[in-house]
mmCIF file of C-alpha atoms in Angstrom:
data_model
loop_
_atom_site.group_PDB
_atom_site.id
_atom_site.type_symbol
_atom_site.label_atom_id
_atom_site.label_comp_id
_atom_site.label_asym_id
_atom_site.label_seq_id
_atom_site.Cartn_x
_atom_site.Cartn_y
_atom_site.Cartn_z
ATOM 1 C CA MET A 1 -0.152 -0.033 0.122
ATOM 2 C CA SER A 2 1.327 3.478 -0.889
ATOM 3 C CA VAL A 3 1.135 6.126 1.922
ATOM 4 C CA GLU A 4 2.452 9.506 1.847
ATOM 5 C CA ILE A 5 2.919 11.581 4.582
ATOM 6 C CA HIS A 6 1.700 15.412 4.628
ATOM 7 C CA VAL A 7 2.378 18.279 6.846
ATOM 8 C CA ARG A 8 -0.615 20.464 6.786
ATOM 9 C CA ARG A 9 -0.766 24.047 8.426
ATOM 10 C CA GLY A 10 -3.121 26.902 8.037
ATOM 11 C CA ASP A 11 -5.591 26.593 4.979
ATOM 12 C CA ALA A 12 -4.197 23.268 4.162
ATOM 13 C CA ILE A 13 -5.861 21.564 7.117
ATOM 14 C CA ALA A 14 -9.530 22.652 6.492
ATOM 15 C CA PRO A 15 -10.100 19.977 3.523
ATOM 16 C CA ILE A 16 -9.131 16.994 5.681
ATOM 17 C CA LEU A 17 -11.116 17.597 8.827
ATOM 18 C CA PRO A 18 -14.210 15.722 7.834
ATOM 19 C CA ALA A 19 -12.149 12.667 7.185
ATOM 20 C CA LEU A 20 -10.043 13.259 10.187
ATOM 21 C CA ALA A 21 -13.027 13.524 12.541
ATOM 22 C CA ARG A 22 -14.373 10.168 11.298
ATOM 23 C CA LEU A 23 -11.027 8.656 11.760
ATOM 24 C CA ARG A 24 -10.641 9.965 15.255
ATOM 25 C CA ILE A 25 -14.031 8.323 16.192
ATOM 26 C CA GLU A 26 -13.065 5.139 14.721
ATOM 27 C CA ILE A 27 -9.577 4.894 16.424
ATOM 28 C CA PHE A 28 -10.522 6.323 19.763
ATOM 29 C CA ARG A 29 -13.477 3.653 20.079
ATOM 30 C CA GLU A 30 -10.547 1.043 20.730
ATOM 31 C CA PHE A 31 -8.937 0.514 24.175
ATOM 32 C CA PRO A 32 -7.759 2.510 26.184
ATOM 33 C CA TYR A 33 -9.914 5.318 25.242
ATOM 34 C CA LEU A 34 -13.274 3.622 24.500
ATOM 35 C CA TYR A 35 -14.572 6.869 23.210
ATOM 36 C CA ASP A 36 -18.247 7.052 21.884
ATOM 37 C CA GLY A 37 -17.567 9.983 19.441
ATOM 38 C CA ASP A 38 -19.758 12.515 17.838
ATOM 39 C CA LEU A 39 -19.126 13.861 14.367
ATOM 40 C CA ALA A 40 -20.309 17.389 15.065
ATOM 41 C CA TYR A 41 -18.427 17.729 18.088
ATOM 42 C CA GLU A 42 -15.140 16.231 16.533
ATOM 43 C CA THR A 43 -15.565 18.506 13.535
ATOM 44 C CA GLU A 44 -15.982 21.482 15.790
ATOM 45 C CA TYR A 45 -12.958 20.341 18.075
ATOM 46 C CA LEU A 46 -10.703 19.861 15.007
ATOM 47 C CA ALA A 47 -11.495 23.041 13.250
ATOM 48 C CA ARG A 48 -9.420 25.101 15.815
ATOM 49 C CA TYR A 49 -6.232 23.568 14.117
ATOM 50 C CA ALA A 50 -7.008 25.522 10.901
ATOM 51 C CA GLU A 51 -7.563 28.837 12.896
ATOM 52 C CA ARG A 52 -4.691 28.874 15.334
ATOM 53 C CA PRO A 53 -1.077 30.109 14.374
ATOM 54 C CA GLY A 54 1.462 27.561 14.946
ATOM 55 C CA ALA A 55 -0.858 24.403 14.761
ATOM 56 C CA LEU A 56 -0.370 21.499 12.283
ATOM 57 C CA ILE A 57 -1.712 18.222 11.227
ATOM 58 C CA VAL A 58 0.561 15.565 9.878
ATOM 59 C CA THR A 59 -1.343 13.001 7.798
ATOM 60 C CA ALA A 60 -0.928 9.567 6.461
ATOM 61 C CA GLU A 61 -2.738 9.265 3.294
ATOM 62 C CA HIS A 62 -3.490 5.924 1.313
ATOM 63 C CA GLU A 63 -3.332 6.308 -2.289
ATOM 64 C CA MET A 64 -6.240 4.829 -3.798
ATOM 65 C CA GLU A 65 -7.404 4.341 -7.536
ATOM 66 C CA ALA A 66 -7.998 7.215 -9.690
ATOM 67 C CA GLY A 67 -5.738 9.472 -7.664
ATOM 68 C CA ALA A 68 -8.037 9.541 -4.692
ATOM 69 C CA ARG A 69 -6.527 9.418 -1.259
ATOM 70 C CA GLU A 70 -7.916 8.189 2.264
ATOM 71 C CA VAL A 71 -6.574 9.647 5.337
ATOM 72 C CA VAL A 72 -5.534 6.640 7.663
ATOM 73 C CA GLY A 73 -3.517 8.325 10.244
ATOM 74 C CA ALA A 74 -2.777 11.881 11.623
ATOM 75 C CA SER A 75 -0.851 13.488 14.337
ATOM 76 C CA THR A 76 -1.694 17.089 15.521
ATOM 77 C CA GLY A 77 0.108 19.772 17.356
ATOM 78 C CA VAL A 78 -0.370 23.467 18.537
ATOM 79 C CA PRO A 79 1.453 25.623 21.183
ATOM 80 C CA LEU A 80 0.275 25.038 24.611
ATOM 81 C CA ALA A 81 -0.683 28.487 25.161
ATOM 82 C CA GLN A 82 -3.145 28.244 22.301
ATOM 83 C CA GLU A 83 -4.730 24.830 23.824
ATOM 84 C CA LEU A 84 -7.889 24.314 25.959
ATOM 85 C CA GLU A 85 -7.711 25.469 29.496
ATOM 86 C CA VAL A 86 -7.997 22.260 30.834
ATOM 87 C CA LEU A 87 -4.728 21.219 29.349
ATOM 88 C CA GLN A 88 -2.925 24.545 30.311
ATOM 89 C CA ARG A 89 -4.322 24.188 33.824
ATOM 90 C CA PRO A 90 -1.639 21.685 35.401
ATOM 91 C CA PHE A 91 1.154 23.685 34.145
ATOM 92 C CA LEU A 92 -0.036 26.775 35.499
ATOM 93 C CA ASP A 93 -0.723 25.545 38.898
ATOM 94 C CA ALA A 94 2.817 24.040 38.776
ATOM 95 C CA GLY A 95 4.087 27.526 38.083
ATOM 96 C CA LEU A 96 5.430 26.599 34.642
ATOM 97 C CA ASP A 97 5.221 28.784 31.669
ATOM 98 C CA VAL A 98 2.845 27.384 29.220
ATOM 99 C CA GLY A 99 4.418 29.525 26.505
ATOM 100 C CA ALA A 100 7.322 27.391 26.631
ATOM 101 C CA TYR A 101 5.736 24.153 25.580
ATOM 102 C CA PHE A 102 4.430 23.013 22.296
ATOM 103 C CA TYR A 103 1.418 20.484 22.946
ATOM 104 C CA GLY A 104 1.207 17.301 20.797
ATOM 105 C CA GLY A 105 -2.506 16.345 20.469
ATOM 106 C CA GLU A 106 -3.419 12.738 19.004
ATOM 107 C CA SER A 107 -1.304 10.488 17.008
ATOM 108 C CA ILE A 108 -3.703 7.859 15.482
ATOM 109 C CA LEU A 109 -3.236 5.389 13.042
ATOM 110 C CA ARG A 110 -5.640 2.621 11.417
ATOM 111 C CA ALA A 111 -4.302 -0.872 12.504
ATOM 112 C CA SER A 112 -4.114 -1.937 9.017
ATOM 113 C CA HIS A 113 -1.035 0.625 8.497
ATOM 114 C CA ARG A 114 0.595 -0.114 11.752
ATOM 115 C CA GLY A 115 4.069 -1.414 11.944
ATOM 116 C CA ARG A 116 5.329 0.573 8.860
ATOM 117 C CA GLY A 117 7.208 3.324 10.697
ATOM 118 C CA ILE A 118 4.531 5.817 10.063
ATOM 119 C CA TYR A 119 4.294 6.603 13.831
ATOM 120 C CA ALA A 120 7.927 7.347 13.951
ATOM 121 C CA LYS A 121 7.459 9.943 10.895
ATOM 122 C CA PHE A 122 4.564 11.568 12.604
ATOM 123 C CA LEU A 123 6.522 12.264 15.929
ATOM 124 C CA ALA A 124 9.467 13.609 13.818
ATOM 125 C CA ALA A 125 7.606 15.830 11.959
ATOM 126 C CA ARG A 126 5.813 17.276 14.694
ATOM 127 C CA GLU A 127 8.938 17.688 16.732
ATOM 128 C CA GLU A 128 10.705 19.477 13.794
ATOM 129 C CA HIS A 129 7.726 21.959 13.509
ATOM 130 C CA ALA A 130 7.940 22.537 17.187
ATOM 131 C CA ARG A 131 11.810 23.295 16.992
ATOM 132 C CA ALA A 132 11.213 25.519 14.000
ATOM 133 C CA LEU A 133 8.825 27.751 16.278
ATOM 134 C CA GLY A 134 11.508 27.912 18.863
ATOM 135 C CA PHE A 135 10.012 25.492 21.385
ATOM 136 C CA ALA A 136 12.360 23.477 23.595
ATOM 137 C CA THR A 137 9.738 21.017 25.112
ATOM 138 C CA LEU A 138 7.157 18.983 23.610
ATOM 139 C CA THR A 139 4.469 17.377 25.671
ATOM 140 C CA PHE A 140 1.448 15.474 25.434
ATOM 141 C CA CYS A 141 -1.244 13.744 27.567
ATOM 142 C CA ALA A 142 -2.577 10.160 27.594
ATOM 143 C CA VAL A 143 -5.431 8.509 29.316
ATOM 144 C CA GLU A 144 -4.867 6.266 32.376
ATOM 145 C CA ARG A 145 -6.831 2.804 32.605
ATOM 146 C CA PRO A 146 -6.567 0.272 35.531
ATOM 147 C CA LYS A 147 -4.685 -2.818 34.563
ATOM 148 C CA ASP A 148 -7.840 -4.896 35.440
ATOM 149 C CA HIS A 149 -10.109 -2.799 33.397
ATOM 150 C CA PRO A 150 -13.088 -5.181 32.003
ATOM 151 C CA ARG A 151 -12.523 -4.171 28.541
ATOM 152 C CA ARG A 152 -8.862 -4.311 28.495
ATOM 153 C CA PRO A 153 -8.040 -6.708 25.656
ATOM 154 C CA VAL A 154 -5.802 -9.603 26.561
ATOM 155 C CA ASP A 155 -3.225 -8.753 23.960
ATOM 156 C CA TYR A 156 -3.074 -5.178 24.547
ATOM 157 C CA VAL A 157 0.123 -3.504 24.832
ATOM 158 C CA PRO A 158 0.229 0.009 26.113
ATOM 159 C CA LEU A 159 2.584 2.659 23.943
ATOM 160 C CA ASP A 160 4.526 3.680 26.993
ATOM 161 C CA ASP A 161 7.708 1.733 25.650
ATOM 162 C CA VAL A 162 7.330 3.335 22.409
ATOM 163 C CA TRP A 163 7.012 6.821 23.641
ATOM 164 C CA ARG A 164 10.252 6.100 25.792
ATOM 165 C CA HIS A 165 11.910 4.820 22.774
ATOM 166 C CA PHE A 166 11.355 8.165 21.161
ATOM 167 C CA GLY A 167 12.592 10.119 24.118
ATOM 168 C CA TYR A 168 9.475 10.902 25.977
ATOM 169 C CA ALA A 169 9.029 10.674 29.777
ATOM 170 C CA PRO A 170 5.980 10.715 32.056
ATOM 171 C CA CYS A 171 5.506 13.518 34.469
ATOM 172 C CA PRO A 172 3.375 12.135 37.188
ATOM 173 C CA THR A 173 2.990 15.578 38.806
ATOM 174 C CA LEU A 174 1.255 17.030 35.811
ATOM 175 C CA ARG A 175 -2.266 15.508 35.391
ATOM 176 C CA THR A 176 -5.645 16.609 34.000
ATOM 177 C CA THR A 177 -9.107 14.912 33.497
ATOM 178 C CA PHE A 178 -11.154 14.813 30.236
ATOM 179 C CA ARG A 179 -14.747 14.048 30.238
ATOM 180 C CA TRP A 180 -16.304 11.713 27.699
ATOM 181 C CA ARG A 181 -18.816 8.973 27.332
ATOM 182 C CA ASP A 182 -17.189 5.338 27.132
ATOM 183 C CA VAL A 183 -18.953 3.106 24.458
ATOM 184 C CA ASP A 184 -20.693 1.077 27.001
ATOM 185 C CA ALA A 185 -21.575 3.846 29.388
ATOM 186 C CA ALA A 186 -24.733 5.934 29.742
ATOM 187 C CA GLU A 187 -23.220 9.060 30.399
ATOM 188 C CA GLU A 188 -19.961 11.147 30.413
ATOM 189 C CA ILE A 189 -17.527 10.439 33.089
ATOM 190 C CA GLU A 190 -14.171 12.083 34.074
ATOM 191 C CA HIS A 191 -11.068 10.081 32.761
ATOM 192 C CA PRO A 192 -7.621 10.692 34.434
ATOM 193 C CA MET A 193 -4.986 11.775 31.927
ATOM 194 C CA VAL A 194 -1.158 11.949 32.544
ATOM 195 C CA PHE A 195 1.335 14.215 30.693
ATOM 196 C CA TRP A 196 4.629 13.024 29.002
ATOM 197 C CA GLU A 197 7.407 15.244 27.691
ATOM 198 C CA LYS A 198 10.361 15.661 25.705
ATOM 199 C CA SER A 199 13.212 18.011 25.649
ATOM 200 C CA LEU A 200 13.725 19.166 21.976
ATOM 201 C CA VAL A 201 17.261 20.707 22.571
#
């Protein structure tokens, strides 16, 4: 399968937002997020990447027949100072300067395209972009699920070792929570999230 990596900024982001919204819903239904997504919310959530200076979306696009392309993966990023308050708050409470951090959002990839080095390209492109903007640290956050979670697949392998391989380390004192409805739940609940970071210098 032929897959091309594209780094999108500004006006180049808007055309792929509907496809990316659908992909987020698809991928985040998997463990550990188990997110029961809503297309309207996802489209609105992602639109900010086209509006905020410094934002980017790196896409993996599978070339199909007649020149058509299908978005099979993506990695997002934006300066932390332009992010949601729920993401800035742990840094502010710790006395840290949110202006010094670049925030990496999701890095998602369809299962059929994993194991091909695409994830590494996502991280590299995001880090290169952050360095070009003058950021010395890249941070992201990930959900924490208990090891005995009833929907945890028996063959599930967390990405912790992958992130460590690429130079990221968890920051246990930097935590936040996000509300969403799990696929088997009747209502939204709070989910604990822990931040990871990497020095870019």
